Structure formats: structure tokens, C-alpha cells
């Protein structure tokens, strides 16, 4: 699919990305779904497996989100990681550097996944060919 501005001659590929609010909602729903799955697998602890699972979730959400929304995607994943994997029983706590690193990792993973969509797209220039004898 391509789009063009009215009266313009340059087509750009249309890329649909989630807005900030929908990205946060998707991050909260996805993170909330991932916590019971990790519990079922037996990996709901502050180890590398849960950290990796939430990072992969942030990458997947970053692919469909705008770069502006990536801090909220990282925050949504961190809330569930910290509340259920680190501190258990949905209790949030801030422990300084040990809580900064997962938060930055989640936001950074989402940002790196969303940046390719933010790059300028190839433009296609279209010329209008008029039949001979018509005024242009």
C-alpha cells in the first residue's frame, strides 16, 4: 500500500504503527499474560529466563509501536517483571541500580526494534503522461 498527499506526486509506503496509548495498553496486557505463563513454566523468578522473556516481549511490541512509545513499553514490562518476578505478590520496589538495568534493557530493546520503521522510506516519483493533443 502506498499513500500520497493530495496534489502530490510522491508515493510513500504506508506503515501503520500503534500510538502511545495503544502501545502502553499492549505492553500491559502482554506483560500481564506473560507472568502466569512464566509461573506455569516455573521460571517466575528474577533470573535470566524471565528477563529474557520480557525483553523478547518488548522487542515484539517495539516492532509494532512508534519510537515515541518505547519508554512506556519498557515501563509496562518492568512493572510486571518487578512486581511478579523480582518482588513477588505484585509488590513494587525500587532497589536503585538493580532495577534501573532491566528498565533500560526493556526500553532499549523496544526502541531498537521500532527504529527501522522510523527511517525514511523510499520515495517513488510518479509522472503523469498525457495523451498527445491535450493541454496540460
PDB file of C-alpha atoms in Angstrom:
ATOM      1  CA  UNK A   1       0.000   0.000   0.000  1.00  0.00           C
ATOM      2  CA  UNK A   2       1.171   3.469  -0.811  1.00  0.00           C
ATOM      3  CA  UNK A   3      -0.137   6.853   0.175  1.00  0.00           C
ATOM      4  CA  UNK A   4       0.271  10.257  -1.374  1.00  0.00           C
ATOM      5  CA  UNK A   5      -0.584  13.736  -0.203  1.00  0.00           C
ATOM      6  CA  UNK A   6      -3.412  15.402  -2.080  1.00  0.00           C
ATOM      7  CA  UNK A   7      -1.968  17.137  -5.119  1.00  0.00           C
ATOM      8  CA  UNK A   8       1.406  15.451  -4.634  1.00  0.00           C
ATOM      9  CA  UNK A   9       3.288  13.156  -6.948  1.00  0.00           C
ATOM     10  CA  UNK A  10       5.409  11.211  -4.473  1.00  0.00           C
ATOM     11  CA  UNK A  11       4.137   7.950  -3.095  1.00  0.00           C
ATOM     12  CA  UNK A  12       5.360   6.629   0.260  1.00  0.00           C
ATOM     13  CA  UNK A  13       4.756   3.169   1.689  1.00  0.00           C
ATOM     14  CA  UNK A  14       2.015   3.315   4.315  1.00  0.00           C
ATOM     15  CA  UNK A  15       3.223   1.950   7.660  1.00  0.00           C
ATOM     16  CA  UNK A  16       0.717   1.596  10.452  1.00  0.00           C
ATOM     17  CA  UNK A  17       2.134   1.737  13.976  1.00  0.00           C
ATOM     18  CA  UNK A  18       0.428   1.725  17.325  1.00  0.00           C
ATOM     19  CA  UNK A  19       0.130   5.044  19.053  1.00  0.00           C
ATOM     20  CA  UNK A  20       1.487   5.767  22.519  1.00  0.00           C
ATOM     21  CA  UNK A  21      -1.677   4.809  24.409  1.00  0.00           C
ATOM     22  CA  UNK A  22      -2.254   1.600  22.499  1.00  0.00           C
ATOM     23  CA  UNK A  23       1.409   0.626  22.867  1.00  0.00           C
ATOM     24  CA  UNK A  24       1.152   1.022  26.633  1.00  0.00           C
ATOM     25  CA  UNK A  25      -2.063  -0.994  26.689  1.00  0.00           C
ATOM     26  CA  UNK A  26      -0.479  -3.753  24.584  1.00  0.00           C
ATOM     27  CA  UNK A  27       2.575  -3.771  26.867  1.00  0.00           C
ATOM     28  CA  UNK A  28       0.440  -4.101  29.984  1.00  0.00           C
ATOM     29  CA  UNK A  29      -1.740  -6.846  28.504  1.00  0.00           C
ATOM     30  CA  UNK A  30       1.246  -8.722  27.088  1.00  0.00           C
ATOM     31  CA  UNK A  31       3.231  -8.451  30.312  1.00  0.00           C
ATOM     32  CA  UNK A  32       0.216  -9.461  32.344  1.00  0.00           C
ATOM     33  CA  UNK A  33      -0.216 -12.516  30.153  1.00  0.00           C
ATOM     34  CA  UNK A  34       3.467 -13.418  30.328  1.00  0.00           C
ATOM     35  CA  UNK A  35       3.565 -13.524  34.146  1.00  0.00           C
ATOM     36  CA  UNK A  36       1.201 -16.539  34.521  1.00  0.00           C
ATOM     37  CA  UNK A  37       2.951 -18.269  31.625  1.00  0.00           C
ATOM     38  CA  UNK A  38       6.282 -17.906  33.410  1.00  0.00           C
ATOM     39  CA  UNK A  39       4.653 -19.157  36.604  1.00  0.00           C
ATOM     40  CA  UNK A  40       3.311 -22.197  34.757  1.00  0.00           C
ATOM     41  CA  UNK A  41       6.770 -22.930  33.330  1.00  0.00           C
ATOM     42  CA  UNK A  42       8.321 -22.467  36.770  1.00  0.00           C
ATOM     43  CA  UNK A  43      10.529 -19.523  35.818  1.00  0.00           C
ATOM     44  CA  UNK A  44       8.791 -16.671  37.616  1.00  0.00           C
ATOM     45  CA  UNK A  45      11.931 -15.550  39.432  1.00  0.00           C
ATOM     46  CA  UNK A  46      14.416 -12.716  38.868  1.00  0.00           C
ATOM     47  CA  UNK A  47      16.686 -14.898  36.752  1.00  0.00           C
ATOM     48  CA  UNK A  48      17.853 -14.636  33.178  1.00  0.00           C
ATOM     49  CA  UNK A  49      14.891 -16.576  31.733  1.00  0.00           C
ATOM     50  CA  UNK A  50      12.233 -14.123  32.930  1.00  0.00           C
ATOM     51  CA  UNK A  51      14.423 -11.165  31.993  1.00  0.00           C
ATOM     52  CA  UNK A  52      14.898 -12.610  28.502  1.00  0.00           C
ATOM     53  CA  UNK A  53      11.184 -13.373  28.101  1.00  0.00           C
ATOM     54  CA  UNK A  54      10.210  -9.812  28.978  1.00  0.00           C
ATOM     55  CA  UNK A  55      12.936  -8.463  26.689  1.00  0.00           C
ATOM     56  CA  UNK A  56      11.611 -10.552  23.787  1.00  0.00           C
ATOM     57  CA  UNK A  57       8.124  -9.233  24.547  1.00  0.00           C
ATOM     58  CA  UNK A  58       9.469  -5.667  24.390  1.00  0.00           C
ATOM     59  CA  UNK A  59      11.129  -6.397  21.040  1.00  0.00           C
ATOM     60  CA  UNK A  60       7.870  -7.763  19.630  1.00  0.00           C
ATOM     61  CA  UNK A  61       5.953  -4.745  20.900  1.00  0.00           C
ATOM     62  CA  UNK A  62       8.641  -2.393  19.612  1.00  0.00           C
ATOM     63  CA  UNK A  63       8.170  -3.739  16.086  1.00  0.00           C
ATOM     64  CA  UNK A  64       4.529  -2.635  16.070  1.00  0.00           C
ATOM     65  CA  UNK A  65       4.973   0.582  18.096  1.00  0.00           C
ATOM     66  CA  UNK A  66       6.249   4.051  17.336  1.00  0.00           C
ATOM     67  CA  UNK A  67       9.644   5.045  18.758  1.00  0.00           C
ATOM     68  CA  UNK A  68       7.958   7.673  20.966  1.00  0.00           C
ATOM     69  CA  UNK A  69       6.072   4.899  22.784  1.00  0.00           C
ATOM     70  CA  UNK A  70       9.087   2.763  23.662  1.00  0.00           C
ATOM     71  CA  UNK A  71       9.675   4.208  27.162  1.00  0.00           C
ATOM     72  CA  UNK A  72       6.122   3.264  28.089  1.00  0.00           C
ATOM     73  CA  UNK A  73       6.515  -0.204  26.597  1.00  0.00           C
ATOM     74  CA  UNK A  74       9.632  -0.681  28.723  1.00  0.00           C
ATOM     75  CA  UNK A  75       7.871   0.671  31.807  1.00  0.00           C
ATOM     76  CA  UNK A  76       4.885  -1.640  31.305  1.00  0.00           C
ATOM     77  CA  UNK A  77       7.157  -4.677  31.038  1.00  0.00           C
ATOM     78  CA  UNK A  78       9.224  -3.555  34.030  1.00  0.00           C
ATOM     79  CA  UNK A  79       6.120  -3.161  36.215  1.00  0.00           C
ATOM     80  CA  UNK A  80       5.172  -6.808  35.787  1.00  0.00           C
ATOM     81  CA  UNK A  81       8.760  -8.074  35.872  1.00  0.00           C
ATOM     82  CA  UNK A  82       9.471  -6.197  39.103  1.00  0.00           C
ATOM     83  CA  UNK A  83       6.102  -6.881  40.671  1.00  0.00           C
ATOM     84  CA  UNK A  84       5.818 -10.589  39.949  1.00  0.00           C
ATOM     85  CA  UNK A  85       9.291 -11.934  39.143  1.00  0.00           C
ATOM     86  CA  UNK A  86      11.504  -9.890  41.461  1.00  0.00           C
ATOM     87  CA  UNK A  87       9.372  -8.934  44.470  1.00  0.00           C
ATOM     88  CA  UNK A  88       6.511 -11.452  44.136  1.00  0.00           C
ATOM     89  CA  UNK A  89       2.860 -10.885  45.023  1.00  0.00           C
ATOM     90  CA  UNK A  90       2.550  -7.715  42.897  1.00  0.00           C
ATOM     91  CA  UNK A  91       4.641  -5.599  45.245  1.00  0.00           C
ATOM     92  CA  UNK A  92       6.726  -2.979  43.519  1.00  0.00           C
ATOM     93  CA  UNK A  93      10.006  -1.875  44.949  1.00  0.00           C
ATOM     94  CA  UNK A  94      12.885   0.265  43.762  1.00  0.00           C
ATOM     95  CA  UNK A  95      16.350  -1.033  44.547  1.00  0.00           C
ATOM     96  CA  UNK A  96      18.377   1.505  42.600  1.00  0.00           C
ATOM     97  CA  UNK A  97      20.870   0.183  40.038  1.00  0.00           C
ATOM     98  CA  UNK A  98      19.475  -3.364  40.066  1.00  0.00           C
ATOM     99  CA  UNK A  99      16.081  -2.026  38.960  1.00  0.00           C
ATOM    100  CA  UNK A 100      17.452   0.524  36.503  1.00  0.00           C
ATOM    101  CA  UNK A 101      19.163  -2.047  34.322  1.00  0.00           C
ATOM    102  CA  UNK A 102      16.064  -4.138  33.470  1.00  0.00           C
ATOM    103  CA  UNK A 103      14.037  -0.968  32.876  1.00  0.00           C
ATOM    104  CA  UNK A 104      16.675   0.377  30.493  1.00  0.00           C
ATOM    105  CA  UNK A 105      17.047  -3.025  28.827  1.00  0.00           C
ATOM    106  CA  UNK A 106      13.302  -3.273  28.167  1.00  0.00           C
ATOM    107  CA  UNK A 107      13.016   0.278  26.839  1.00  0.00           C
ATOM    108  CA  UNK A 108      16.205  -0.091  24.787  1.00  0.00           C
ATOM    109  CA  UNK A 109      15.041  -3.351  23.224  1.00  0.00           C
ATOM    110  CA  UNK A 110      11.714  -1.793  22.252  1.00  0.00           C
ATOM    111  CA  UNK A 111      13.470   1.293  20.876  1.00  0.00           C
ATOM    112  CA  UNK A 112      15.920  -0.699  18.758  1.00  0.00           C
ATOM    113  CA  UNK A 113      13.068  -2.767  17.355  1.00  0.00           C
ATOM    114  CA  UNK A 114      10.993   0.312  16.494  1.00  0.00           C
ATOM    115  CA  UNK A 115      13.730   2.377  14.823  1.00  0.00           C
ATOM    116  CA  UNK A 116      13.745   0.659  11.400  1.00  0.00           C
ATOM    117  CA  UNK A 117      10.129   1.735  10.882  1.00  0.00           C
ATOM    118  CA  UNK A 118      11.046   5.323  11.722  1.00  0.00           C
ATOM    119  CA  UNK A 119      13.671   5.537   8.995  1.00  0.00           C
ATOM    120  CA  UNK A 120      12.688   7.453   5.877  1.00  0.00           C
ATOM    121  CA  UNK A 121      11.087   5.232   3.285  1.00  0.00           C
ATOM    122  CA  UNK A 122      11.964   5.027  -0.358  1.00  0.00           C
ATOM    123  CA  UNK A 123      10.023   7.527  -2.382  1.00  0.00           C
ATOM    124  CA  UNK A 124       8.537   6.736  -5.748  1.00  0.00           C
ATOM    125  CA  UNK A 125       8.213   9.641  -8.143  1.00  0.00           C
ATOM    126  CA  UNK A 126       5.222   9.387 -10.441  1.00  0.00           C
ATOM    127  CA  UNK A 127       4.916  11.215 -13.711  1.00  0.00           C
ATOM    128  CA  UNK A 128       1.560  11.837 -15.319  1.00  0.00           C
ATOM    129  CA  UNK A 129       1.578  11.001 -19.022  1.00  0.00           C
ATOM    130  CA  UNK A 130      -0.951  12.935 -21.006  1.00  0.00           C
ATOM    131  CA  UNK A 131      -2.160  11.859 -24.446  1.00  0.00           C
ATOM    132  CA  UNK A 132      -0.884  13.934 -27.364  1.00  0.00           C
ATOM    133  CA  UNK A 133      -3.065  16.893 -28.228  1.00  0.00           C
ATOM    134  CA  UNK A 134      -4.362  17.626 -24.721  1.00  0.00           C
ATOM    135  CA  UNK A 135      -3.399  20.742 -22.838  1.00  0.00           C
ATOM    136  CA  UNK A 136      -1.630  20.234 -19.539  1.00  0.00           C
TER     137      UNK A 136
END
